[in-house]
Every structure is written in C-alpha cells, then in structure tokens.
Coordinates of C-alpha atoms in Angstrom, one line a residue:
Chain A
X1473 CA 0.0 0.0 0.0
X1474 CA 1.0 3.6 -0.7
X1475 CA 2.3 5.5 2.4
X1476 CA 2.9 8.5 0.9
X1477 CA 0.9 11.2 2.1
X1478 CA -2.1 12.2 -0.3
X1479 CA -4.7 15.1 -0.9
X1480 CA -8.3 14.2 -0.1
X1481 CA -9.2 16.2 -3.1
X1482 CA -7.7 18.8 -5.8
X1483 CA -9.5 20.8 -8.4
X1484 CA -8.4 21.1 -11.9
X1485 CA -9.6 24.4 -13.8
X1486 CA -9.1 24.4 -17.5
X1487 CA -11.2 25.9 -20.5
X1488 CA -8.9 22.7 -22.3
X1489 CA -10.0 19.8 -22.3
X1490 CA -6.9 18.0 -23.7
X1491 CA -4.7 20.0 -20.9
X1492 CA -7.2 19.1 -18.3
X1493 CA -7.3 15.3 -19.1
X1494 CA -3.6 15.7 -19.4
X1495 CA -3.2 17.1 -15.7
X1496 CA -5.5 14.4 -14.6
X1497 CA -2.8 11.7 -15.6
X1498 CA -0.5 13.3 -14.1
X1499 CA -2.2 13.5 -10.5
X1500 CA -2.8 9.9 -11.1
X1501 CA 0.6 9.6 -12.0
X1502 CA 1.8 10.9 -9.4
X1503 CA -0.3 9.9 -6.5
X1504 CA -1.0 13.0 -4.7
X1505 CA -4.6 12.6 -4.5
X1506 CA -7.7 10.7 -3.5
X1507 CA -10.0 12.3 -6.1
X1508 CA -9.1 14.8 -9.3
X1509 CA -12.0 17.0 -10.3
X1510 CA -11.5 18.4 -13.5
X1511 CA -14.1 21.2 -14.2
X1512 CA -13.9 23.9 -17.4
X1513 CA -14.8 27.2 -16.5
X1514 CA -14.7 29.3 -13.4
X1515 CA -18.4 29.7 -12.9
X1516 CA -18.5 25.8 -13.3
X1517 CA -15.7 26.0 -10.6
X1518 CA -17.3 28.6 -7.8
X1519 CA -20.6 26.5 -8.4
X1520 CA -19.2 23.3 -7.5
X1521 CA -17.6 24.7 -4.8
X1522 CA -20.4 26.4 -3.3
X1523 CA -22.3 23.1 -3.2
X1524 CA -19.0 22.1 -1.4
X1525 CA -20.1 24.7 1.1
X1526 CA -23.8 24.2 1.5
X1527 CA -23.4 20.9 1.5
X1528 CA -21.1 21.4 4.6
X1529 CA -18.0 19.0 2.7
X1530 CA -14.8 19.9 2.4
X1531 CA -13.2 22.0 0.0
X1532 CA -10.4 20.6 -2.3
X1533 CA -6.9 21.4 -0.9
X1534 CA -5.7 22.5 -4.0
X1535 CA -6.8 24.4 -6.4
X1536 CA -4.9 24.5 -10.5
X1537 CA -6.5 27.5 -12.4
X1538 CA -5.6 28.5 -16.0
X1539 CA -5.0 32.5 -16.3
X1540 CA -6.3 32.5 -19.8
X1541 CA -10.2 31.2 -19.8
X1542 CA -12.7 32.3 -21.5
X1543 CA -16.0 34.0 -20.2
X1544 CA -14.2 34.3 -16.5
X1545 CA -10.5 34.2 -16.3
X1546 CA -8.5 33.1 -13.5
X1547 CA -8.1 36.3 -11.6
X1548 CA -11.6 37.0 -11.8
X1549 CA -12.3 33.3 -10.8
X1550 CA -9.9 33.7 -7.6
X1551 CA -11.5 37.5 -6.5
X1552 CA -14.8 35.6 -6.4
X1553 CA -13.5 32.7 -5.0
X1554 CA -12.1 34.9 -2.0
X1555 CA -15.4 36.9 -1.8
X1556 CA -18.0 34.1 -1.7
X1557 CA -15.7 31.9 0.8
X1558 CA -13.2 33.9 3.0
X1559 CA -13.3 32.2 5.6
X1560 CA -12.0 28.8 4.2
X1561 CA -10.0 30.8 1.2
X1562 CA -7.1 30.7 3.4
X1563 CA -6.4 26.9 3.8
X1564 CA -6.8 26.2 0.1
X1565 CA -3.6 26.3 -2.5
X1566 CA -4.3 27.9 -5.4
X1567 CA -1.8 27.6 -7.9
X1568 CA -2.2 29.7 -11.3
X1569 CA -1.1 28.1 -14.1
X1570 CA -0.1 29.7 -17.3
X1571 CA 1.4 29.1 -21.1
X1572 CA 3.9 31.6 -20.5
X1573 CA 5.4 33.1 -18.0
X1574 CA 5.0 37.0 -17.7
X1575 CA 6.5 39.5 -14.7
X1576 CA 3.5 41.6 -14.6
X1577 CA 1.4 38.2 -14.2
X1578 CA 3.7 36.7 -11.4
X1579 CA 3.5 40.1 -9.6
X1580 CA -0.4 40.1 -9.6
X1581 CA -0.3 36.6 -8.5
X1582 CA 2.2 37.4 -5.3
X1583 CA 0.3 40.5 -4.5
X1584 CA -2.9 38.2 -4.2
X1585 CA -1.4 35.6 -2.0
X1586 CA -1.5 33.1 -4.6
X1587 CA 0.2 30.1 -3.2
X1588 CA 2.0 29.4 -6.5
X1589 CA 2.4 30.6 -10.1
X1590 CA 3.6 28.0 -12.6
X1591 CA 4.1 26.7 -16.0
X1592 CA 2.5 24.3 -17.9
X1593 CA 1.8 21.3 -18.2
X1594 CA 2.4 20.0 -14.6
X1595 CA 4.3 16.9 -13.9
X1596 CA 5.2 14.2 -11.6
X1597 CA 7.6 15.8 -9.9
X1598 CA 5.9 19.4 -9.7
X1599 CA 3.1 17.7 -7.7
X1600 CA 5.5 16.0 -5.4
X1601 CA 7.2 19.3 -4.6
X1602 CA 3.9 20.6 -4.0
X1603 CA 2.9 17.8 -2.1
X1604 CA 5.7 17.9 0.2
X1605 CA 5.4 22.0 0.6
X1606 CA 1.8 22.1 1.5
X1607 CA 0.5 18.5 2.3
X1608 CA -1.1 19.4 6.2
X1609 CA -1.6 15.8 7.5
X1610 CA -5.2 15.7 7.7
X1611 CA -6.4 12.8 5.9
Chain B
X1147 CA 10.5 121.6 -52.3
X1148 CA 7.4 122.8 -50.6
X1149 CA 5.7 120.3 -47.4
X1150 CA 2.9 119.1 -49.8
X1151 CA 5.9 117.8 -51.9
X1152 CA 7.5 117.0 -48.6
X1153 CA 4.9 115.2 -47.4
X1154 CA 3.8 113.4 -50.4
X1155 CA 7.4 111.9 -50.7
X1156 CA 7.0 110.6 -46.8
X1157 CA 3.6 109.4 -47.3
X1158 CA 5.2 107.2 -50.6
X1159 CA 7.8 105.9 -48.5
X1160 CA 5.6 105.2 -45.9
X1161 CA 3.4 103.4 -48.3
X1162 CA 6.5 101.5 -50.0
X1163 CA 7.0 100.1 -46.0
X1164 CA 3.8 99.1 -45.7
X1165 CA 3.4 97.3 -48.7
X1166 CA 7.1 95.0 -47.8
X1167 CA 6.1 94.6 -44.8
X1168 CA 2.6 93.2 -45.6
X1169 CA 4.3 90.8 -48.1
X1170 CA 7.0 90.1 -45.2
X1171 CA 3.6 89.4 -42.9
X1172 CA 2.1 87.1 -46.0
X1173 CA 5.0 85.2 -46.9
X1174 CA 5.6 84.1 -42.9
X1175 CA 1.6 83.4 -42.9
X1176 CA 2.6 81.2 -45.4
X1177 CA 5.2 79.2 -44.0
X1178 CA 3.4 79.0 -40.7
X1179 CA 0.8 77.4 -42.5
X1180 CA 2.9 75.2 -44.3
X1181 CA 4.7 74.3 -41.5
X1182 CA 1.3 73.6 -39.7
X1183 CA 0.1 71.4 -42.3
X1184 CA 3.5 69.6 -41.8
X1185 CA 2.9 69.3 -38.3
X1186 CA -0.6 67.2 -38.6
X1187 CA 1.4 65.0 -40.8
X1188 CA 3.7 64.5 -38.5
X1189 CA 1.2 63.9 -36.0
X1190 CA -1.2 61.2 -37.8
X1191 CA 2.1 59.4 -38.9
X1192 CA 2.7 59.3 -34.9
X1193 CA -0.6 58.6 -34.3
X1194 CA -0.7 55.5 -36.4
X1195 CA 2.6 54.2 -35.1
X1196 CA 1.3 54.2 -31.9
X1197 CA -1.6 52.4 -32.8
X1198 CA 0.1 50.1 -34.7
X1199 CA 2.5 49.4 -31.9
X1200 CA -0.3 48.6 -29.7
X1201 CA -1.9 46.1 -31.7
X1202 CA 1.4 44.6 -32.2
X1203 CA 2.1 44.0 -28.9
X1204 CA -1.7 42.7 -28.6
X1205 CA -1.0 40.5 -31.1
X1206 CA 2.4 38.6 -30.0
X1207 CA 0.9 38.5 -26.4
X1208 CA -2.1 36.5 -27.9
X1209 CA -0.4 34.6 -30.4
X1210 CA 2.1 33.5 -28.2
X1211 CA -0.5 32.1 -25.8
X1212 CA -2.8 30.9 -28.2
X1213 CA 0.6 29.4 -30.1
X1214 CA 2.2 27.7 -27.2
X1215 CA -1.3 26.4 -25.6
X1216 CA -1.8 23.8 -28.5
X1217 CA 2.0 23.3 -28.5
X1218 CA 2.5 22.1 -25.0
X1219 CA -0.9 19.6 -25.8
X1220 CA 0.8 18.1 -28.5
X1221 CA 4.3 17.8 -26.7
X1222 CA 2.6 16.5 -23.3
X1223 CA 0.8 13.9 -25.4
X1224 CA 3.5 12.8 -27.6
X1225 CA 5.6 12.2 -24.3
X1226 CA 2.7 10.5 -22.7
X1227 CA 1.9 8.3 -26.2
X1228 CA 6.0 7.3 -26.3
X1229 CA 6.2 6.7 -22.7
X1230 CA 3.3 4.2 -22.7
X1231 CA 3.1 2.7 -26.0
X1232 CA 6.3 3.0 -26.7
X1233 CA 6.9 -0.7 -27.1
X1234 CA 3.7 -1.5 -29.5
X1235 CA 5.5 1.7 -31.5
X1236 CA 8.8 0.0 -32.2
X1237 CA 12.2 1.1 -33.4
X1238 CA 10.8 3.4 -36.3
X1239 CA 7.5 4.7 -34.6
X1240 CA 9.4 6.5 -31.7
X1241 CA 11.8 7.7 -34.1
X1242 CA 8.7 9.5 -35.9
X1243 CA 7.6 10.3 -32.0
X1244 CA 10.9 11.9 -31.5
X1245 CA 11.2 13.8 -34.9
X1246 CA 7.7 15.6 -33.9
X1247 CA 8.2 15.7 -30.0
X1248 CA 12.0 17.8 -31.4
X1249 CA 10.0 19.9 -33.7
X1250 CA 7.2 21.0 -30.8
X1251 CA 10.0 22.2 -28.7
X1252 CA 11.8 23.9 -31.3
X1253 CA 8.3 25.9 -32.6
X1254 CA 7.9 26.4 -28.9
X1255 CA 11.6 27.8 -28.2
X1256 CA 10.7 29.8 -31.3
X1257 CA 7.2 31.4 -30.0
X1258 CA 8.8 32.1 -26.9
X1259 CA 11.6 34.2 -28.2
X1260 CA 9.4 35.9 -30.4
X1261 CA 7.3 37.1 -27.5
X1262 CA 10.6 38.1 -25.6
X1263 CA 11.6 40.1 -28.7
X1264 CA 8.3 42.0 -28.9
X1265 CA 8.4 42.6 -25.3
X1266 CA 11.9 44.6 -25.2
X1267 CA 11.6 48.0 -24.2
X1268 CA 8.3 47.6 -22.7
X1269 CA 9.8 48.9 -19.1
X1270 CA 10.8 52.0 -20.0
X1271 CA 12.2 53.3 -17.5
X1272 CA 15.4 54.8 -17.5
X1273 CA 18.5 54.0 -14.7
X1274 CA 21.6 53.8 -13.5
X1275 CA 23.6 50.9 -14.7
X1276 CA 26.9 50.6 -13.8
X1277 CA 28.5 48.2 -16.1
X1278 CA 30.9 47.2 -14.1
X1279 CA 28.7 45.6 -11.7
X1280 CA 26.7 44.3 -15.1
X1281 CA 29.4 42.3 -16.5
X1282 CA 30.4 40.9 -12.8
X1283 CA 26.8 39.4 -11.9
X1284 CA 26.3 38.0 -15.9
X1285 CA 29.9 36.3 -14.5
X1286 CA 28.5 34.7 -11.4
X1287 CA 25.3 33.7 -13.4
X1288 CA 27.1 32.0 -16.3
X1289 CA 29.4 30.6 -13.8
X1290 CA 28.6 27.1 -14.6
X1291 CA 29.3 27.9 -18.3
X1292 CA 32.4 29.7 -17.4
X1293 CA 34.1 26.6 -16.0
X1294 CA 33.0 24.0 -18.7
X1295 CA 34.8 26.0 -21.2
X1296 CA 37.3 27.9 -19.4
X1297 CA 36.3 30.5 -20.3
X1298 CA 38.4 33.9 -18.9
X1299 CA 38.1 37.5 -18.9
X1300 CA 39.9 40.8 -19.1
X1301 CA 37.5 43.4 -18.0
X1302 CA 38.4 47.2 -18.5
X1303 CA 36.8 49.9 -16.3
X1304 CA 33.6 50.2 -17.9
X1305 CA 31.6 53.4 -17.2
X1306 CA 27.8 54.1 -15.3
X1307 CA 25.7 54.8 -18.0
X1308 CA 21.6 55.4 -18.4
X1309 CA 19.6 53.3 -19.9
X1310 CA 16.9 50.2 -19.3
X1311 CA 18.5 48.3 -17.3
X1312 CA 17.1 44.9 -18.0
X1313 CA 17.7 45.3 -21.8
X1314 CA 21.2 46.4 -21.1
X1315 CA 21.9 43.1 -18.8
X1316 CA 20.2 40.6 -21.9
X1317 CA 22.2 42.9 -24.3
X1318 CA 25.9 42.5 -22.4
X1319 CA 24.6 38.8 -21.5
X1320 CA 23.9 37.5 -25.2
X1321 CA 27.3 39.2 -26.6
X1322 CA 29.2 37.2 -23.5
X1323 CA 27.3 34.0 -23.8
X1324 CA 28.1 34.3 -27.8
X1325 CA 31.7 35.1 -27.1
X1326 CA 32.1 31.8 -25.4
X1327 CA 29.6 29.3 -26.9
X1328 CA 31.5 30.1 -30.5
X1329 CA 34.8 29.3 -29.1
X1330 CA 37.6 27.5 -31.5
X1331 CA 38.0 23.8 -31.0
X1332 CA 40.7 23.6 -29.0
X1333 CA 41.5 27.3 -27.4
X1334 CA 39.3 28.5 -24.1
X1335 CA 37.7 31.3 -25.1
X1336 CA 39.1 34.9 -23.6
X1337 CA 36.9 37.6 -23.3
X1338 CA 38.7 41.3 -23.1
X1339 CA 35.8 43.8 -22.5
X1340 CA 36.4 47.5 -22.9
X1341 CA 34.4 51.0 -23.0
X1342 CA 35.9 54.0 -24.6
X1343 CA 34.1 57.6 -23.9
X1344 CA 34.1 60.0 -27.5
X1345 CA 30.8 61.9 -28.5
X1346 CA 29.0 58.4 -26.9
X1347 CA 30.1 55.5 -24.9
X1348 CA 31.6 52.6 -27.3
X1349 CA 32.1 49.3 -25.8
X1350 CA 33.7 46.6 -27.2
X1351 CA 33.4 42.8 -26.1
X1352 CA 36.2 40.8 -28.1
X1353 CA 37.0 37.2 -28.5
X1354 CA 39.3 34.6 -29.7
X1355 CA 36.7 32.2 -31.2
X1356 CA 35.8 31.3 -34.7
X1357 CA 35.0 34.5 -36.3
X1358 CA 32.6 35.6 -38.8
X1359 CA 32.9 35.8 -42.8
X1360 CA 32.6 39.0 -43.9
X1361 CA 29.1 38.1 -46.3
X1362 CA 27.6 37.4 -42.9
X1363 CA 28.3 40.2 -40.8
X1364 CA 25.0 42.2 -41.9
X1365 CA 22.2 39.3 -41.6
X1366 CA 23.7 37.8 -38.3
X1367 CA 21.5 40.9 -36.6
X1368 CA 18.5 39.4 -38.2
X1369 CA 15.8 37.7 -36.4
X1370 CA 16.0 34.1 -36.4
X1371 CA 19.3 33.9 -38.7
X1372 CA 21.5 31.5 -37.9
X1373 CA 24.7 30.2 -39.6
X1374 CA 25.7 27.3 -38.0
X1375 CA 23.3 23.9 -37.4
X1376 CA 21.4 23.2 -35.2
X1377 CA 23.8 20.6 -34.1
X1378 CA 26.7 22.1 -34.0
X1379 CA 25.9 25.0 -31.9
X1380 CA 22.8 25.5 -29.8
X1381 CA 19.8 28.4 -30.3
X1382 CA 17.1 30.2 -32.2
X1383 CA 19.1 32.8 -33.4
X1384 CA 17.3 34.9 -31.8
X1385 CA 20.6 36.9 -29.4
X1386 CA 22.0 39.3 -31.9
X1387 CA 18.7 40.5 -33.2
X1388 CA 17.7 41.3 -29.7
X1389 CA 21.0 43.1 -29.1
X1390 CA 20.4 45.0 -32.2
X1391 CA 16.9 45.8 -30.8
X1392 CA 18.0 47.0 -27.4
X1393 CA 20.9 49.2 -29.2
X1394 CA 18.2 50.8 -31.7
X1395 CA 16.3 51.2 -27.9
X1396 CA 18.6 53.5 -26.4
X1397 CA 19.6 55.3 -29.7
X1398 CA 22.9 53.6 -30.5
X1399 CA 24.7 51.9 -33.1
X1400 CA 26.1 47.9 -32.7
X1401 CA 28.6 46.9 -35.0
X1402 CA 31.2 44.2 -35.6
X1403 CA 34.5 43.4 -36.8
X1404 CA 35.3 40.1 -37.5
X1405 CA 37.7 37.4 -39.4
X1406 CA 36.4 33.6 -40.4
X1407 CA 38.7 32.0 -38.0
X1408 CA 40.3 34.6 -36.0
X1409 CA 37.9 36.0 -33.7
X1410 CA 35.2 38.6 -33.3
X1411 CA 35.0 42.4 -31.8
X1412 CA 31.1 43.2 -31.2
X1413 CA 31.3 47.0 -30.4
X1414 CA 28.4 49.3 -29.5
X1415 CA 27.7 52.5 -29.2
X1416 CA 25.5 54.6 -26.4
X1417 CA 24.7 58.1 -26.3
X1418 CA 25.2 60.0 -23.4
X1419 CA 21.7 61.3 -21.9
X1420 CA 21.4 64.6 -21.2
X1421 CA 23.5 65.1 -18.2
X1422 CA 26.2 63.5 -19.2
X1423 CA 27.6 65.2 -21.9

C-alpha cells in the first residue's frame, strides 16, 4: 500500500480539455490525491464549490486554475473565490497556471497571495514538490 | 521743395514700408501654415505608429498564448503516447515520436523568443547601470558555463551609464554568452571587454573564437538567422537580433569586426543622456 501522504481532493480548472485530461494523468501519475476534479470554467468551478459549502464537505486542498479562460479568467475566478468563501480561502492552495510566463502576471499573483504561479503542463515531480510543501496531515 | 511735396514723398515711403512689410507678414503666414500642415502630418504618422504598436504587442501576447497552448498539448501527449506505448510503436514509430516531439520544442523555443523580442523596451524606465557591476553578476550567473569552457576575462573599467537596465543586462549577457559558446576547437575562449568615452560611450566585447565571414556580418543581426546547425551550436538565433533591438532602444549603433577563423569584436555604441555630456 501507498504510504505517501495524499490530498483528499484537488480541483483542476481548465477551459482545455486535452490539458485538463492531461493534468488528470498526471495527478494519477503521481499519486497525490484521492479524487481529481476536472471542471472547465470558473463559474462551473465557484458553483461546484459552493455546493461544497452548503453541503457542509470539504473543500479541495488545492486548487490548479488557468490564467487565460474564456468567459471568467482566472483572476476574476480567484477574486470571487475569496469573496464568496473567506473564511475557508485561506487553507486552500491555489496555484495559477499559465502558457507563458510573464512578470507583470507573477506580480499580480504574489500580491494576491496566490500560493504558486507556474508553467505548464504539470508533472510528476511538480506535484510531489507541492505535495511535500503544502500537504497538512489531515487525511 | 514745398511740405505738400514733402509730405507726399514721406507718405510714398511710408506706403513702400507698408506694402514690404505686408508681403513680409504674408510670406511668414505662409510658411506658418505650411509648417502647420507639416505638423498634422507628423502627428497622424505618430498617431498611427502608436496604434500600430499597440496592436502589435496585442497580437504577440495572444499569439504566443494561443501558439504555445496547443503546443504544450501536443508535446505532453506525444511524451505520454512514447512513454506508454512506446513498445507496440517499435524502433521506427518513436523515431517518428521523436522527430515531432523535437520539432514541438523547437516551434515552442521559437514562439517564446518571439514574444521576448516583442516585449523589449516595454519597461521603459530609464537607470543607472553601472557596467561594471553588469558584467560581474552576468559572470557569477554564467558561472557554470564559465568553468565547462574555461572561459576567462579581461574586464576594462567600464563606465555608469543610463539606460533600461534589464535590456542592457540581456544585451551584455547575449554578446558574453556568444563570445564563449562560439569558441575555437581547442582554445578556451578569452573575453577582453572595454568602454571607450568620445561623443557616446563605445564598448567593445572581443573574442578569440571562430569568427565571422565577412558576407555574414550584416544578416547575423537578423531575427532568427542562424549560420551554423542546429547541431553544432545550440539556439534560435534569436541573441543578436535582440541586441540589435535594445541598441536601436537607447539610440545607438552595434557593430562588428570580425575574421572567419580569427575571432570577433562586437562593439556598441550609447549616447550620453542629457547630463552626461
């Protein structure tokens, strides 16, 4: 059996579908997590996390959204994210993930409290970094 | 002569006055309105490079996201497809794998330069750089590089000048890294850096590598020109159009003198700002 420590849940956030079944392997791959929810658009996202609340079930721990969506982009999806659920905001990683990366975007991202800003695609060994940096023990 | 006469005679040349100076008054109306005219010219021309300038750097922004986005699909799944079907694939189907995985990464080295290019400049504010201290931290960042080829330096007293300072550092950075990636087979490259003050600042970065050919000298500052294989020598060939770029940035000239075989001088010129002349 797998002793490693693992997620309870994470949240994938990515208008591509392609990139989003992609990341999916990869958290598979790389056994950080219980459950991978893959979901396309922000509003799709602060919905199912809503439910999350009302529902009284935990959030995911982490959270990977795309900067460039359609409709809602990340940074709008993380300002409502923080408005409709402050209180829990705080536990969750959110890590923005981007094509490219660009100074002025890294900048917004720190000045946010974004827990990380990286490239894409994610691999293996990203998520076992990040698993090691923010796994908390509760299981 | 009686004062009618007198005063006729005055009146005429008063008259005679008036008369030049209303063609004096017309003839400046007329350039004043000619110059005026030159002037909205002027201004609509600016107007429209502006413009143009915006959309451009609209455009590389996008099309470098919307480029690289499909890109890193294709390379993540051509990984992922040689990784775990690799073996059904055989000899000859991950060689075709590997020739598209190869070409991904170059188009994506390619779209990612391109959007560094357009980029230069964009900070544009104006510092203090003292080279000095330039040259010494490219040194301790290229210290890996340094070691694996040697590599050593004679570094002149090199002056503070103004300019943007990022730019300047990828500028002094891409001539250095040059200097030693195109070293000669069997000689560690040696690097003598010098600044000269005349009406401008001229620095020179010199090496003992393999030169360029004379029917080179001009496209080498061209985006994406390369004159060596991929194989032999590393890169878009995207560093000297950049450096050209940043030069044409803070109003300077960058030129070169160079044999096939017997090294290069990359010199480049600055202008003083204002309160330095």
């Amino acid at each position: 059996m797998n002793m490693k420590n693992k997620f309870h849940t994470v949240l994938l956030i990515d208008d591509s579908i392609p990139i989003n079944y992609f990341h999916k392997i990869m958290v598979e791959k790389s056994d950080v997590a219980l459950s991978c929810i893959a979901l396309n658009n922000g509003q799709e996202a602060l919905d199912y996390l809503q439910k999350k609340q009302d529902a009284q079930e935990r959030f995911p721990e982490v959270i990977f959204v795309d900067i460039n969506m359609p409709v809602m982009n990340g940074w709008e999806f993380l300002e409502k994210f923080r408005t409709n659920h402050n209180s829990t905001t705080k536990e969750v990683v959110t890590v923005m993930l981007t094509t490219s990366i660009n100074p002025d975007d890294k900048e917004r991202a720190e000045k946010l409290n974004v827990s990380n800003y990286l490239l894409k695609p994610l691999t293996v060994k990203v998520l076992d970094d990040l698993r090691n940096t923010y796994f908390k023990g509760q299981l | 002569m009686n004062t009618d006469d007198k005063n006729s005679v005055k009146l005429k040349k008063a008259e005679r006055k008036i008369r030049i100076l209303e063609d004096m008054v017309e003839s400046r109306t007329r350039n004043l309105y000619a110059a005026n005219l030159n002037l909205k010219k002027r201004n609509d021309s600016l107007r429209e490079v502006i413009l143009r300038n915006e959309e451009l750097e609209q455009f590389a922004y996008v099309a470098s996201h919307d480029l690289q986005e499909p890109l890193i699909t294709i390379i993540s799944f051509i990984d992922l497809l040689g990784e775990e079907y690799g073996d059904k694939l055989g000899e000859v189907g991950k060689q075709y794998l590997d020739f598209i995985s190869e070409s991904s990464s170059g188009l994506s080295s390619v779209v990612e330069d391109l959007l560094d290019y357009s980029k230069l400049g964009k900070h544009h504010e104006m510092t203090k750089v003292d080279c000095n201290e330039l040259v010494e931290a490219i040194q301790r960042d290229l210290t890996s590089t340094i070691s694996k080829s040697k590599a050593t330096f004679a570094v002149g007293e090199l002056p503070e000048i103004t300019g943007f300072k990022t730019e300047l550092r990828l500028l002094f950075q891409n001539l250095i890294s040059n200097a030693i990636k195109f070293c000669a087979e069997d000689t560690p490259p040696h690097i003598i850096i010098t600044a000269e003050k005349g009406t401008n600042w001229t620095f020179s970065i010199q090496d003992n590598g393999i030169g360029i050919a004379k029917g080179n000298q001009e496209k080498i500052f061209t985006i994406f020109q390369r004159l060596h294989s991929k194989n032999d020598y590393e890169g878009t060939g995207i560093g000297l159009a950049q450096c050209k770029k940043i030069i044409n940035l803070h109003g300077g000239e960058i030129w070169i003198n160079s044999k096939q075989d017997l090294g290069s001088t990359f010199c480049f010129s600055i202008p003083f700002y204002e309160h330095e002349k």
